[in-house]
Short mmCIF file of N, CA and C in Angstrom, two decimals:
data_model
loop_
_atom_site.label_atom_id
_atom_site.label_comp_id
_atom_site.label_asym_id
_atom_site.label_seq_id
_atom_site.Cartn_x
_atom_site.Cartn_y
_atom_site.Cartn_z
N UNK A 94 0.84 -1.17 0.00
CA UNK A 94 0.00 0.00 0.00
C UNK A 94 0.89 1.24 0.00
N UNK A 95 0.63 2.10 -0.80
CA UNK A 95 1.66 3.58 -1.25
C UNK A 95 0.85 4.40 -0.72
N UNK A 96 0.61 4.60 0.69
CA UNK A 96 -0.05 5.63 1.48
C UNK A 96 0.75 6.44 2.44
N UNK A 97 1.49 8.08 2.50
CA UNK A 97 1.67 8.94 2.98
C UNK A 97 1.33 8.95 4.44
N UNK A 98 2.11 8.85 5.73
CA UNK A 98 1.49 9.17 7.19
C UNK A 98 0.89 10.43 6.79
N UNK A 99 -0.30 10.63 7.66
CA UNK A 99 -1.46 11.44 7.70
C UNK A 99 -2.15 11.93 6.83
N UNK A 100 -2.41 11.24 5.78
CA UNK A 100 -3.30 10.45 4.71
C UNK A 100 -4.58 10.86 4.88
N UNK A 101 -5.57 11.03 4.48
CA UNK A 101 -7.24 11.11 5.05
C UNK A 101 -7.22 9.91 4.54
N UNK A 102 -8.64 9.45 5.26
CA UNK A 102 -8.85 7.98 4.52
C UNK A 102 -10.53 7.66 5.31
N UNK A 103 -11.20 7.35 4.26
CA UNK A 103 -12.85 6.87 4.49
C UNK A 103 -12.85 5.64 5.05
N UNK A 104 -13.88 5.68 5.57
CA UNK A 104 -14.15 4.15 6.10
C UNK A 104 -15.15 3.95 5.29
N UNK A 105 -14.96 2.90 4.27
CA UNK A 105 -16.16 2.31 3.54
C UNK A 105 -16.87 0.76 3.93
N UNK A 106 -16.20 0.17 4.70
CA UNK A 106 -16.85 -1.02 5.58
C UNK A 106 -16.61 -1.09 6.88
N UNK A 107 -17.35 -2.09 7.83
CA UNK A 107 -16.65 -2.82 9.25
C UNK A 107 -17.56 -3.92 8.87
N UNK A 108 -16.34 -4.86 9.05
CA UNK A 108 -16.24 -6.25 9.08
C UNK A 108 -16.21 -7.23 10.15
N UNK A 109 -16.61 -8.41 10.26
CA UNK A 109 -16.47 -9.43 11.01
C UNK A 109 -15.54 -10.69 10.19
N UNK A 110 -14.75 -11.09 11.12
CA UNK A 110 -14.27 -12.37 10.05
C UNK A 110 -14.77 -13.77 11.01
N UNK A 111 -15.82 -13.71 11.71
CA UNK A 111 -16.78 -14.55 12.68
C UNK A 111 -17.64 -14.02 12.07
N UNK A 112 -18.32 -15.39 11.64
CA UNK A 112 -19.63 -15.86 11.42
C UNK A 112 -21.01 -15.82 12.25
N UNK A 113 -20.79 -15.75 13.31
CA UNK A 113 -21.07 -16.00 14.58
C UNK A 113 -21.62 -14.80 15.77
N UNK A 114 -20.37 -14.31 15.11
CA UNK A 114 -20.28 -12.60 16.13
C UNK A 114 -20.44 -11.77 15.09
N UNK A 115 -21.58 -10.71 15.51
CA UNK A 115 -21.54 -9.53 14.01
C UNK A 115 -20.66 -8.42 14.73
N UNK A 116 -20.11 -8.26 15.77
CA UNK A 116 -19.02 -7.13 16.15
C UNK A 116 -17.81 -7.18 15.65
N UNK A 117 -18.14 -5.95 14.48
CA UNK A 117 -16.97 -5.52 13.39
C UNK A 117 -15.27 -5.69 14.35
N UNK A 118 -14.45 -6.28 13.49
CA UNK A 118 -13.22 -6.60 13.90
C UNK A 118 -12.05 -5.78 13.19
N UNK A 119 -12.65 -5.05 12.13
CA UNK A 119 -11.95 -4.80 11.01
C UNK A 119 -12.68 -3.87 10.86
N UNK A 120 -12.18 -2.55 10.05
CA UNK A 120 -12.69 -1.55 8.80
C UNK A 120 -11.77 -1.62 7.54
N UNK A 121 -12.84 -1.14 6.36
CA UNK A 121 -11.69 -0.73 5.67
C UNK A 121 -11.61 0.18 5.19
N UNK A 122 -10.43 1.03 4.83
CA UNK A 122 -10.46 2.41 4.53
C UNK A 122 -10.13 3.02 3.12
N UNK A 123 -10.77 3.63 2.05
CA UNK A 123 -10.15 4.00 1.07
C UNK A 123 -9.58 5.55 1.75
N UNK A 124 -8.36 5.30 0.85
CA UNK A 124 -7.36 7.16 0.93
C UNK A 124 -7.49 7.64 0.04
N UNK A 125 -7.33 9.14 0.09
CA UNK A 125 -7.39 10.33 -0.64
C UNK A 125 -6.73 10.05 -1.83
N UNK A 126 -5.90 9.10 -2.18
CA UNK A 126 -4.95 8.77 -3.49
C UNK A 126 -5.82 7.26 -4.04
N UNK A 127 -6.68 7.20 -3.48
CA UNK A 127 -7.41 5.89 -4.38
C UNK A 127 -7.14 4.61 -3.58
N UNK A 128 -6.18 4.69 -2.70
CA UNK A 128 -5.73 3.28 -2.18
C UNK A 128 -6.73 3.03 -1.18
N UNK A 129 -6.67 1.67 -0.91
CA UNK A 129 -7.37 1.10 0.23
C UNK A 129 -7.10 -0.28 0.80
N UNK A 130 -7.37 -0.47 1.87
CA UNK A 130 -7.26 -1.62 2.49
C UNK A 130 -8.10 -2.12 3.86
N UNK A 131 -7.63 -3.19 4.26
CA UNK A 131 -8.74 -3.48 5.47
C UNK A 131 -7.49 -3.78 7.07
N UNK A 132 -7.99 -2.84 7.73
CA UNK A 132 -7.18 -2.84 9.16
C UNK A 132 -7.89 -3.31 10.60
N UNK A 133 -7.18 -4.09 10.98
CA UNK A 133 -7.93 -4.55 12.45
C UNK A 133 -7.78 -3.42 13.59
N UNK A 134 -8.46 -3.70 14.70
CA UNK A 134 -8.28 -2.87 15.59
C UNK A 134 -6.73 -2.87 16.37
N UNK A 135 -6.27 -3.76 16.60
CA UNK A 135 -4.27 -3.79 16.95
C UNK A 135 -3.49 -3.14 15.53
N UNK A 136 -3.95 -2.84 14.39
CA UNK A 136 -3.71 -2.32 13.01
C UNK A 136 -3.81 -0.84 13.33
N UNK A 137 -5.15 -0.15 13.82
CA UNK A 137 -5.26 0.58 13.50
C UNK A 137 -4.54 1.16 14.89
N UNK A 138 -4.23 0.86 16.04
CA UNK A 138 -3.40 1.24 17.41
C UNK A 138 -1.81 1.08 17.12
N UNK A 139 -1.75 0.06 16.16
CA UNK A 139 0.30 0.42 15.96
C UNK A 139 0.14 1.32 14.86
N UNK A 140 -0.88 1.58 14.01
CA UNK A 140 -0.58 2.98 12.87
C UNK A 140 -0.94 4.09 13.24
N UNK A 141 -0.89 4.25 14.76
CA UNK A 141 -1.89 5.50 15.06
C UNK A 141 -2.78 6.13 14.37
N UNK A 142 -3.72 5.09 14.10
CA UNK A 142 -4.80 5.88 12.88
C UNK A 142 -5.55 6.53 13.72
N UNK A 143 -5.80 7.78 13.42
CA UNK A 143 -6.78 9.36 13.87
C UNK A 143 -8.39 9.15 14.08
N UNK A 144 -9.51 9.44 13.94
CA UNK A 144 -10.72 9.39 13.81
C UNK A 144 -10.71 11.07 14.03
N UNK A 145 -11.29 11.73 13.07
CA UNK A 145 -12.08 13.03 12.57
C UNK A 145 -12.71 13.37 13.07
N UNK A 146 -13.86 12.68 13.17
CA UNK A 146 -15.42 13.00 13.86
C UNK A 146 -16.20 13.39 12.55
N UNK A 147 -15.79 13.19 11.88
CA UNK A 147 -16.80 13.49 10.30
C UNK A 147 -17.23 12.26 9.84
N UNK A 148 -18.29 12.67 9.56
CA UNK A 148 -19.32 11.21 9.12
C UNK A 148 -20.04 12.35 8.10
N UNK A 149 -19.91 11.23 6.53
CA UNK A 149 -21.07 11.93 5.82
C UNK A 149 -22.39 10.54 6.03
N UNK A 150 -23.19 11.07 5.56
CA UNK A 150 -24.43 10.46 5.33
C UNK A 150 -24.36 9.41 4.60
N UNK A 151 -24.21 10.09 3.27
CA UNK A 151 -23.88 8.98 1.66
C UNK A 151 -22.80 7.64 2.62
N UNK A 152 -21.89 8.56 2.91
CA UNK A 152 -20.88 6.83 3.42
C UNK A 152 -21.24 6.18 4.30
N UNK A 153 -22.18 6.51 5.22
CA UNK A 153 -23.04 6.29 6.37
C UNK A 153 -23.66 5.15 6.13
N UNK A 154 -24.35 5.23 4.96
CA UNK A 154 -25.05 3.75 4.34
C UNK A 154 -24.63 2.85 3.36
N UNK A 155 -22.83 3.34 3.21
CA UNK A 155 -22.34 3.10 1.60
C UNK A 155 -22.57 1.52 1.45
N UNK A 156 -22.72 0.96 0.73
CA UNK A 156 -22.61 -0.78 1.09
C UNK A 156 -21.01 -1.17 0.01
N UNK A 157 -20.44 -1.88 0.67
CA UNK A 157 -19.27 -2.63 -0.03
C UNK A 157 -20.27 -3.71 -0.93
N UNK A 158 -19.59 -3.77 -1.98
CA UNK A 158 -19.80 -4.71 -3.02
C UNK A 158 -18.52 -5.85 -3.25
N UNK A 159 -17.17 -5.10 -3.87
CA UNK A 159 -15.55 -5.07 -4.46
C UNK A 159 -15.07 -4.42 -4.11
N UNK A 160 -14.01 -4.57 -4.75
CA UNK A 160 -12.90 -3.68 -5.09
C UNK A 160 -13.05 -2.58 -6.28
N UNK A 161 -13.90 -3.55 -7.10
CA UNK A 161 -13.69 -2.86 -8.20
C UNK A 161 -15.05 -2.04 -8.46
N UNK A 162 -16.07 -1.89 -7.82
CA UNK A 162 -17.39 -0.96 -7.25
C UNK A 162 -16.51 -0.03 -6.65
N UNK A 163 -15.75 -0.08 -5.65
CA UNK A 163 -15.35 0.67 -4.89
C UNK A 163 -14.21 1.57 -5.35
N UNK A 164 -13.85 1.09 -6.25
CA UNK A 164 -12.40 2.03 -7.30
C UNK A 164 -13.29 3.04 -7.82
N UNK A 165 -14.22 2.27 -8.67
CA UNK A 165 -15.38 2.74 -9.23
C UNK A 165 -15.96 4.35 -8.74
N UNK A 166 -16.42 3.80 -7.41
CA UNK A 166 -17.02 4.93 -6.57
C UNK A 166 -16.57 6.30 -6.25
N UNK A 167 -14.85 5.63 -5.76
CA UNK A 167 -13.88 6.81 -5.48
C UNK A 167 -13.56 7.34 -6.92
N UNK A 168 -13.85 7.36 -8.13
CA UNK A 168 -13.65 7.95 -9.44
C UNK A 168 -14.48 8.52 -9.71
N UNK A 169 -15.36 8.20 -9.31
CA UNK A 169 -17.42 9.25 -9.37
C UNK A 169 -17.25 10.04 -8.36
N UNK A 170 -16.03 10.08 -7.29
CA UNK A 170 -16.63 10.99 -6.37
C UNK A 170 -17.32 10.53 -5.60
N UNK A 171 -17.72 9.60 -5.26
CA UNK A 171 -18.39 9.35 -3.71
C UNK A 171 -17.67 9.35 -2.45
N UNK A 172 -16.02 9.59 -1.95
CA UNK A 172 -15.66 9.69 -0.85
C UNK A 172 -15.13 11.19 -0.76
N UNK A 173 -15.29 12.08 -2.17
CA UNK A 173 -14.65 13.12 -1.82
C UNK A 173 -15.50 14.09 -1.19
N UNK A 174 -16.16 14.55 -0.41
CA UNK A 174 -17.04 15.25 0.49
C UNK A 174 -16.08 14.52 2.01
N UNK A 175 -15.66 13.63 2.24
CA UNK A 175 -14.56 13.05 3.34
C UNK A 175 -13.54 13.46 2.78
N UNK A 176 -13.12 12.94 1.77
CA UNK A 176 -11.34 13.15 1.24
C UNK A 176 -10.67 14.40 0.63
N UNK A 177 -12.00 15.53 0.44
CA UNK A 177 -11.44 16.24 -0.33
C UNK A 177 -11.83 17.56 0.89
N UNK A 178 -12.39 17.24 2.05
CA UNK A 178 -12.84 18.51 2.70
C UNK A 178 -12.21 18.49 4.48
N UNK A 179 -10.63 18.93 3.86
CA UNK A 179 -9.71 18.47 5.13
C UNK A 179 -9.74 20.23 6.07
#
């Protein structure tokens, strides 16, 4: 992943990798440069990842599909109202 420390970056899912348990274990985040990936909670405490306090709406309900919906999305502009309004 070719991501810059202090990066903006969306949260477009939270995940479970239990079947069992629906308490998200994981998010994943697209960045301001198109990249993305999926980080656990010990992930996101050794990268000192930030939280904003910005929540849009649209991403509020975004649903993950792919990868490739989600490349998709960030090229239409659906995370830049997060990524582009630092």
């Amino acid at each position: 992943m070719n991501v810059d420390s202090g990066s903006y970056g969306a949260v477009y899912e939270r995940y479970s990798l239990d079947e069992d348990n629906d308490e998200p274990c994981g998010i994943g985040i697209i960045f301001e440069n198109g990249e993305y990936d999926g980080f656990s909670r010990s992930d996101l405490e050794a990268l000192k990842v930030t939280h904003t306090g910005r929540v849009d709406q649209r991403l509020k309900d975004y649903h993950f599909e792919n990868v490739i919906k989600l490349s998709e999305d960030y090229r239409n502009g659906m995370f830049d109202s997060v990524l582009k309004s630092k």
